[in-house]
Amino acid sequence: MNAIISASDLAHALTGPTPPVLLDVRWQLTAAKASGEPPFDGRAAYEAGHLPGAVYVDLDRELASAPGAGGRHPLPDLARFGAAMRRAGVSSRTPVVVYDGGQGWAAARAWWLLRWTGHPDVRVLDGGLPAWEGPLETAVPAPATGDFAPEPGAAGLLDADAAAELARSGVLLDARAGERYRGEVEPIDPVAGHIPGAVSAPTTENVGADGRFLPADELRERFKNLGVSQSSPVGVYCGSGVSAAHQVLALAVAGIPAHLYVGSWSEWSADPARPVAVGPDPQ
């Protein structure tokens, strides 16, 4: 099953016998501006207009736990996550399509969590809301409660120690911007640089100017040039396990399974005992 769906295919699926549950996960990594402008409000954006029937899901509250030792977006409490998915109408036998405002990071986080906890049929709207050409609505739906019960998988998740080992034994991709990887700037976390052995692979390079994923063959070539092969295990991290989920999604589009280090750099850099590399060289 493809991990993404085009807007035209989604429009067709919504008229079919088993229309997918739609989840709106609009989110941005923003902070209050010095001018007093408030940070991005995903719920307000949702209430201003969303795909018909879509239910809003809050990334910070329902797809992550509170920031702490595990990073800025640790894994959510599974009971809370499951309740949020059931509230949105998610059932184990019903397809799900997730979208956001176009960046794809938040939608990919929801996609990864649902897949990791056992949902068999989840896709991300390629290009997000800007790709949708149909009508929007402002009414907040009240879907029938779903039956999805999250059951975490045995694979697909890395902790800090496993990420460090994978950087030596396989390929660990750093999905952040290149200047953060090199340690030239760090606007969020306490230390600049990258996990020793990790390879710089900005997730923004997986999409075209329209925000849609590059064709699968182009993605496979990109990852091959980064050292990824079918025989080597692959892991991804970013700042807090959000943009890295988008990279895991890009790898899935390319047909390459990958693990996610959810704690990512926000967890790694919080421990002064962990080594830090700077510059363009992985080591």
GROMACS .gro file of C-alpha atoms in nm:
model
  283
    1MET     CA    1   0.000   0.000   0.000
    2ASN     CA    2   0.130   0.343  -0.091
    3ALA     CA    3   0.193   0.569   0.207
    4ILE     CA    4   0.063   0.880   0.031
    5ILE     CA    5  -0.249   0.967  -0.166
    6SER     CA    6  -0.309   1.239  -0.424
    7ALA     CA    7  -0.587   1.493  -0.383
    8SER     CA    8  -0.772   1.353  -0.685
    9ASP     CA    9  -0.753   0.997  -0.554
   10LEU     CA   10  -0.872   1.115  -0.213
   11ALA     CA   11  -1.172   1.291  -0.369
   12HIS     CA   12  -1.259   0.965  -0.544
   13ALA     CA   13  -1.212   0.759  -0.226
   14LEU     CA   14  -1.445   0.988  -0.031
   15THR     CA   15  -1.731   0.895  -0.267
   16GLY     CA   16  -1.661   0.521  -0.240
   17PRO     CA   17  -1.822   0.254  -0.026
   18THR     CA   18  -1.561   0.286   0.252
   19PRO     CA   19  -1.455   0.650   0.270
   20PRO     CA   20  -1.146   0.718   0.480
   21VAL     CA   21  -1.151   0.895   0.814
   22LEU     CA   22  -0.989   1.236   0.767
   23LEU     CA   23  -0.754   1.381   1.029
   24ASP     CA   24  -0.647   1.746   1.014
   25VAL     CA   25  -0.313   1.789   1.195
   26ARG     CA   26  -0.219   2.144   1.109
   27TRP     CA   27   0.081   2.254   1.315
   28GLN     CA   28   0.388   2.473   1.288
   29LEU     CA   29   0.702   2.498   1.496
   30THR     CA   30   0.655   2.858   1.603
   31ALA     CA   31   0.698   3.074   1.909
   32ALA     CA   32   0.535   3.399   2.013
   33LYS     CA   33   0.684   3.691   1.819
   34ALA     CA   34   0.851   3.990   1.984
   35SER     CA   35   0.576   4.204   1.829
   36GLY     CA   36   0.322   4.019   2.039
   37GLU     CA   37   0.187   3.815   1.749
   38PRO     CA   38   0.065   3.481   1.891
   39PRO     CA   39   0.210   3.149   1.777
   40PHE     CA   40   0.037   2.946   1.508
   41ASP     CA   41  -0.301   2.810   1.618
   42GLY     CA   42  -0.381   2.487   1.436
   43ARG     CA   43  -0.731   2.459   1.577
   44ALA     CA   44  -0.819   2.811   1.465
   45ALA     CA   45  -0.689   2.730   1.117
   46TYR     CA   46  -0.901   2.414   1.117
   47GLU     CA   47  -1.213   2.600   1.227
   48ALA     CA   48  -1.161   2.855   0.950
   49GLY     CA   49  -1.191   2.580   0.689
   50HIS     CA   50  -1.110   2.211   0.656
   51LEU     CA   51  -1.180   1.912   0.437
   52PRO     CA   52  -1.542   1.803   0.474
   53GLY     CA   53  -1.574   1.561   0.764
   54ALA     CA   54  -1.217   1.606   0.888
   55VAL     CA   55  -1.149   1.602   1.262
   56TYR     CA   56  -0.878   1.817   1.416
   57VAL     CA   57  -0.595   1.642   1.602
   58ASP     CA   58  -0.360   1.843   1.822
   59LEU     CA   59   0.001   1.735   1.767
   60ASP     CA   60   0.136   1.885   2.090
   61ARG     CA   61  -0.136   1.738   2.312
   62GLU     CA   62  -0.248   1.418   2.138
   63LEU     CA   63   0.049   1.306   1.928
   64ALA     CA   64   0.313   1.380   2.192
   65SER     CA   65   0.364   1.398   2.566
   66ALA     CA   66   0.474   1.713   2.744
   67PRO     CA   67   0.834   1.825   2.676
   68GLY     CA   68   1.090   1.690   2.917
   69ALA     CA   69   1.386   1.457   2.944
   70GLY     CA   70   1.258   1.264   2.641
   71GLY     CA   71   1.272   1.568   2.415
   72ARG     CA   72   1.030   1.834   2.293
   73HIS     CA   73   0.780   1.587   2.144
   74PRO     CA   74   0.816   1.254   2.327
   75LEU     CA   75   0.586   0.965   2.247
   76PRO     CA   76   0.231   1.033   2.360
   77ASP     CA   77   0.063   0.849   2.641
   78LEU     CA   78  -0.091   0.563   2.445
   79ALA     CA   79  -0.420   0.576   2.633
   80ARG     CA   80  -0.455   0.944   2.547
   81PHE     CA   81  -0.351   0.884   2.187
   82GLY     CA   82  -0.595   0.596   2.148
   83ALA     CA   83  -0.879   0.802   2.296
   84ALA     CA   84  -0.802   1.086   2.054
   85MET     CA   85  -0.806   0.851   1.758
   86ARG     CA   86  -1.134   0.690   1.863
   87ARG     CA   87  -1.288   1.035   1.918
   88ALA     CA   88  -1.190   1.117   1.561
   89GLY     CA   89  -1.370   0.806   1.437
   90VAL     CA   90  -1.063   0.590   1.372
   91SER     CA   91  -1.134   0.217   1.366
   92SER     CA   92  -0.897  -0.066   1.294
   93ARG     CA   93  -1.075  -0.167   0.973
   94THR     CA   94  -1.137   0.182   0.832
   95PRO     CA   95  -0.882   0.362   0.612
   96VAL     CA   96  -0.736   0.687   0.743
   97VAL     CA   97  -0.599   0.987   0.551
   98VAL     CA   98  -0.403   1.252   0.737
   99TYR     CA   99  -0.321   1.603   0.614
  100ASP     CA  100  -0.177   1.928   0.740
  101GLY     CA  101  -0.117   2.275   0.602
  102GLY     CA  102   0.120   2.153   0.332
  103GLN     CA  103   0.457   2.107   0.502
  104GLY     CA  104   0.374   1.743   0.569
  105TRP     CA  105   0.567   1.709   0.894
  106ALA     CA  106   0.271   1.696   1.133
  107ALA     CA  107   0.070   1.469   0.906
  108ALA     CA  108   0.368   1.234   0.886
  109ARG     CA  109   0.393   1.225   1.266
  110ALA     CA  110   0.029   1.110   1.285
  111TRP     CA  111   0.087   0.861   1.002
  112TRP     CA  112   0.391   0.715   1.177
  113LEU     CA  113   0.217   0.684   1.514
  114LEU     CA  114  -0.085   0.511   1.365
  115ARG     CA  115   0.133   0.272   1.166
  116TRP     CA  116   0.364   0.202   1.462
  117THR     CA  117   0.066   0.126   1.686
  118GLY     CA  118  -0.086  -0.117   1.441
  119HIS     CA  119  -0.325   0.060   1.205
  120PRO     CA  120  -0.303  -0.120   0.869
  121ASP     CA  121  -0.429   0.150   0.631
  122VAL     CA  122  -0.301   0.505   0.679
  123ARG     CA  123  -0.195   0.751   0.411
  124VAL     CA  124  -0.086   1.114   0.399
  125LEU     CA  125  -0.243   1.361   0.156
  126ASP     CA  126   0.045   1.449  -0.075
  127GLY     CA  127   0.090   1.826  -0.071
  128GLY     CA  128  -0.151   1.872   0.219
  129LEU     CA  129  -0.438   2.115   0.223
  130PRO     CA  130  -0.299   2.335  -0.061
  131ALA     CA  131  -0.327   2.036  -0.296
  132TRP     CA  132  -0.700   1.995  -0.227
  133GLU     CA  133  -0.920   2.149  -0.498
  134GLY     CA  134  -1.258   2.057  -0.352
  135PRO     CA  135  -1.478   2.251  -0.111
  136LEU     CA  136  -1.392   2.322   0.251
  137GLU     CA  137  -1.627   2.340   0.545
  138THR     CA  138  -1.626   2.510   0.883
  139ALA     CA  139  -1.872   2.282   1.064
  140VAL     CA  140  -1.710   2.061   1.327
  141PRO     CA  141  -1.824   1.702   1.269
  142ALA     CA  142  -1.920   1.454   1.540
  143PRO     CA  143  -1.817   1.117   1.397
  144ALA     CA  144  -1.920   0.787   1.548
  145THR     CA  145  -1.664   0.673   1.803
  146GLY     CA  146  -1.405   0.441   1.652
  147ASP     CA  147  -1.262   0.121   1.798
  148PHE     CA  148  -0.889   0.166   1.733
  149ALA     CA  149  -0.674   0.037   2.019
  150PRO     CA  150  -0.305   0.123   1.976
  151GLU     CA  151  -0.062  -0.166   2.009
  152PRO     CA  152   0.300  -0.052   1.968
  153GLY     CA  153   0.513  -0.253   1.730
  154ALA     CA  154   0.834  -0.425   1.825
  155ALA     CA  155   1.027  -0.247   1.550
  156GLY     CA  156   1.044   0.099   1.403
  157LEU     CA  157   1.144   0.293   1.715
  158LEU     CA  158   1.491   0.402   1.830
  159ASP     CA  159   1.609   0.533   2.164
  160ALA     CA  160   1.929   0.735   2.208
  161ASP     CA  161   2.156   0.434   2.251
  162ALA     CA  162   2.008   0.254   1.950
  163ALA     CA  163   2.045   0.569   1.738
  164ALA     CA  164   2.412   0.596   1.834
  165GLU     CA  165   2.469   0.231   1.746
  166LEU     CA  166   2.286   0.266   1.414
  167ALA     CA  167   2.510   0.560   1.322
  168ARG     CA  168   2.800   0.310   1.339
  169SER     CA  169   2.640  -0.008   1.204
  170GLY     CA  170   2.393   0.128   0.949
  171VAL     CA  171   2.278   0.469   0.827
  172LEU     CA  172   2.143   0.738   1.059
  173LEU     CA  173   1.994   1.033   0.871
  174ASP     CA  174   1.965   1.380   1.024
  175ALA     CA  175   1.651   1.542   0.878
  176ARG     CA  176   1.722   1.895   1.004
  177ALA     CA  177   1.847   2.184   0.794
  178GLY     CA  178   2.213   2.155   0.699
  179GLU     CA  179   2.325   2.454   0.906
  180ARG     CA  180   2.181   2.296   1.221
  181TYR     CA  181   2.349   1.964   1.139
  182ARG     CA  182   2.684   2.140   1.093
  183GLY     CA  183   2.640   2.327   1.421
  184GLU     CA  184   2.647   2.671   1.262
  185VAL     CA  185   2.320   2.770   1.425
  186GLU     CA  186   2.086   2.619   1.683
  187PRO     CA  187   1.770   2.822   1.742
  188ILE     CA  188   1.591   2.577   1.971
  189ASP     CA  189   1.804   2.319   2.149
  190PRO     CA  190   2.084   2.376   2.404
  191VAL     CA  191   2.373   2.245   2.195
  192ALA     CA  192   2.453   2.278   1.824
  193GLY     CA  193   2.579   1.991   1.608
  194HIS     CA  194   2.478   1.635   1.528
  195ILE     CA  195   2.500   1.278   1.651
  196PRO     CA  196   2.847   1.143   1.559
  197GLY     CA  197   2.822   0.928   1.247
  198ALA     CA  198   2.489   1.071   1.132
  199VAL     CA  199   2.451   1.186   0.771
  200SER     CA  200   2.297   1.523   0.682
  201ALA     CA  201   1.973   1.466   0.487
  202PRO     CA  202   1.739   1.766   0.511
  203THR     CA  203   1.383   1.646   0.477
  204THR     CA  204   1.295   1.950   0.267
  205GLU     CA  205   1.490   1.792  -0.019
  206ASN     CA  206   1.236   1.507  -0.044
  207VAL     CA  207   0.971   1.732  -0.197
  208GLY     CA  208   0.934   1.959  -0.496
  209ALA     CA  209   0.845   2.328  -0.504
  210ASP     CA  210   0.477   2.237  -0.472
  211GLY     CA  211   0.537   2.052  -0.146
  212ARG     CA  212   0.463   1.713  -0.298
  213PHE     CA  213   0.699   1.419  -0.273
  214LEU     CA  214   0.947   1.357  -0.551
  215PRO     CA  215   0.874   1.044  -0.758
  216ALA     CA  216   0.971   0.719  -0.587
  217ASP     CA  217   1.262   0.650  -0.823
  218GLU     CA  218   1.409   0.996  -0.754
  219LEU     CA  219   1.376   0.940  -0.381
  220ARG     CA  220   1.548   0.604  -0.409
  221GLU     CA  221   1.836   0.768  -0.594
  222ARG     CA  222   1.858   1.045  -0.333
  223PHE     CA  223   1.879   0.797  -0.047
  224LYS     CA  224   2.124   0.579  -0.237
  225ASN     CA  225   2.353   0.881  -0.270
  226LEU     CA  226   2.327   0.927   0.107
  227GLY     CA  227   2.454   0.574   0.165
  228VAL     CA  228   2.122   0.395   0.206
  229SER     CA  229   2.099   0.046   0.061
  230GLN     CA  230   1.845  -0.233   0.085
  231SER     CA  231   2.083  -0.429   0.307
  232SER     CA  232   2.162  -0.162   0.567
  233PRO     CA  233   1.932  -0.062   0.854
  234VAL     CA  234   1.819   0.300   0.838
  235GLY     CA  235   1.716   0.542   1.110
  236VAL     CA  236   1.611   0.906   1.110
  237TYR     CA  237   1.613   1.185   1.367
  238CYS     CA  238   1.549   1.559   1.361
  239GLY     CA  239   1.489   1.812   1.638
  240SER     CA  240   1.197   1.642   1.809
  241GLY     CA  241   1.070   1.353   1.599
  242VAL     CA  242   0.835   1.549   1.370
  243SER     CA  243   1.024   1.636   1.050
  244ALA     CA  244   1.206   1.303   1.089
  245ALA     CA  245   0.868   1.128   1.059
  246HIS     CA  246   0.832   1.303   0.722
  247GLN     CA  247   1.168   1.156   0.620
  248VAL     CA  248   1.054   0.809   0.731
  249LEU     CA  249   0.747   0.868   0.512
  250ALA     CA  250   0.969   0.965   0.217
  251LEU     CA  251   1.170   0.648   0.268
  252ALA     CA  252   0.845   0.449   0.271
  253VAL     CA  253   0.745   0.609  -0.060
  254ALA     CA  254   1.081   0.491  -0.192
  255GLY     CA  255   1.013   0.141  -0.061
  256ILE     CA  256   1.270   0.158   0.218
  257PRO     CA  257   1.172   0.076   0.577
  258ALA     CA  258   1.323   0.300   0.842
  259HIS     CA  259   1.330   0.353   1.219
  260LEU     CA  260   1.247   0.680   1.395
  261TYR     CA  261   1.440   0.827   1.688
  262VAL     CA  262   1.150   1.015   1.846
  263GLY     CA  263   1.356   1.193   2.114
  264SER     CA  264   1.586   1.322   1.841
  265TRP     CA  265   1.830   1.609   1.894
  266SER     CA  266   1.618   1.771   2.167
  267GLU     CA  267   1.670   1.462   2.383
  268TRP     CA  268   2.027   1.387   2.272
  269SER     CA  269   2.159   1.739   2.328
  270ALA     CA  270   1.999   1.769   2.672
  271ASP     CA  271   2.245   1.515   2.814
  272PRO     CA  272   2.595   1.668   2.841
  273ALA     CA  273   2.745   1.318   2.858
  274ARG     CA  274   2.647   1.242   2.498
  275PRO     CA  275   2.905   1.323   2.229
  276VAL     CA  276   2.841   1.595   1.972
  277ALA     CA  277   2.994   1.635   1.626
  278VAL     CA  278   3.007   1.961   1.430
  279GLY     CA  279   3.091   2.050   1.073
  280PRO     CA  280   2.996   1.877   0.746
  281ASP     CA  281   3.173   1.550   0.828
  282PRO     CA  282   2.953   1.286   0.995
  283GLN     CA  283   3.220   1.213   1.256
   0.00000   0.00000   0.00000
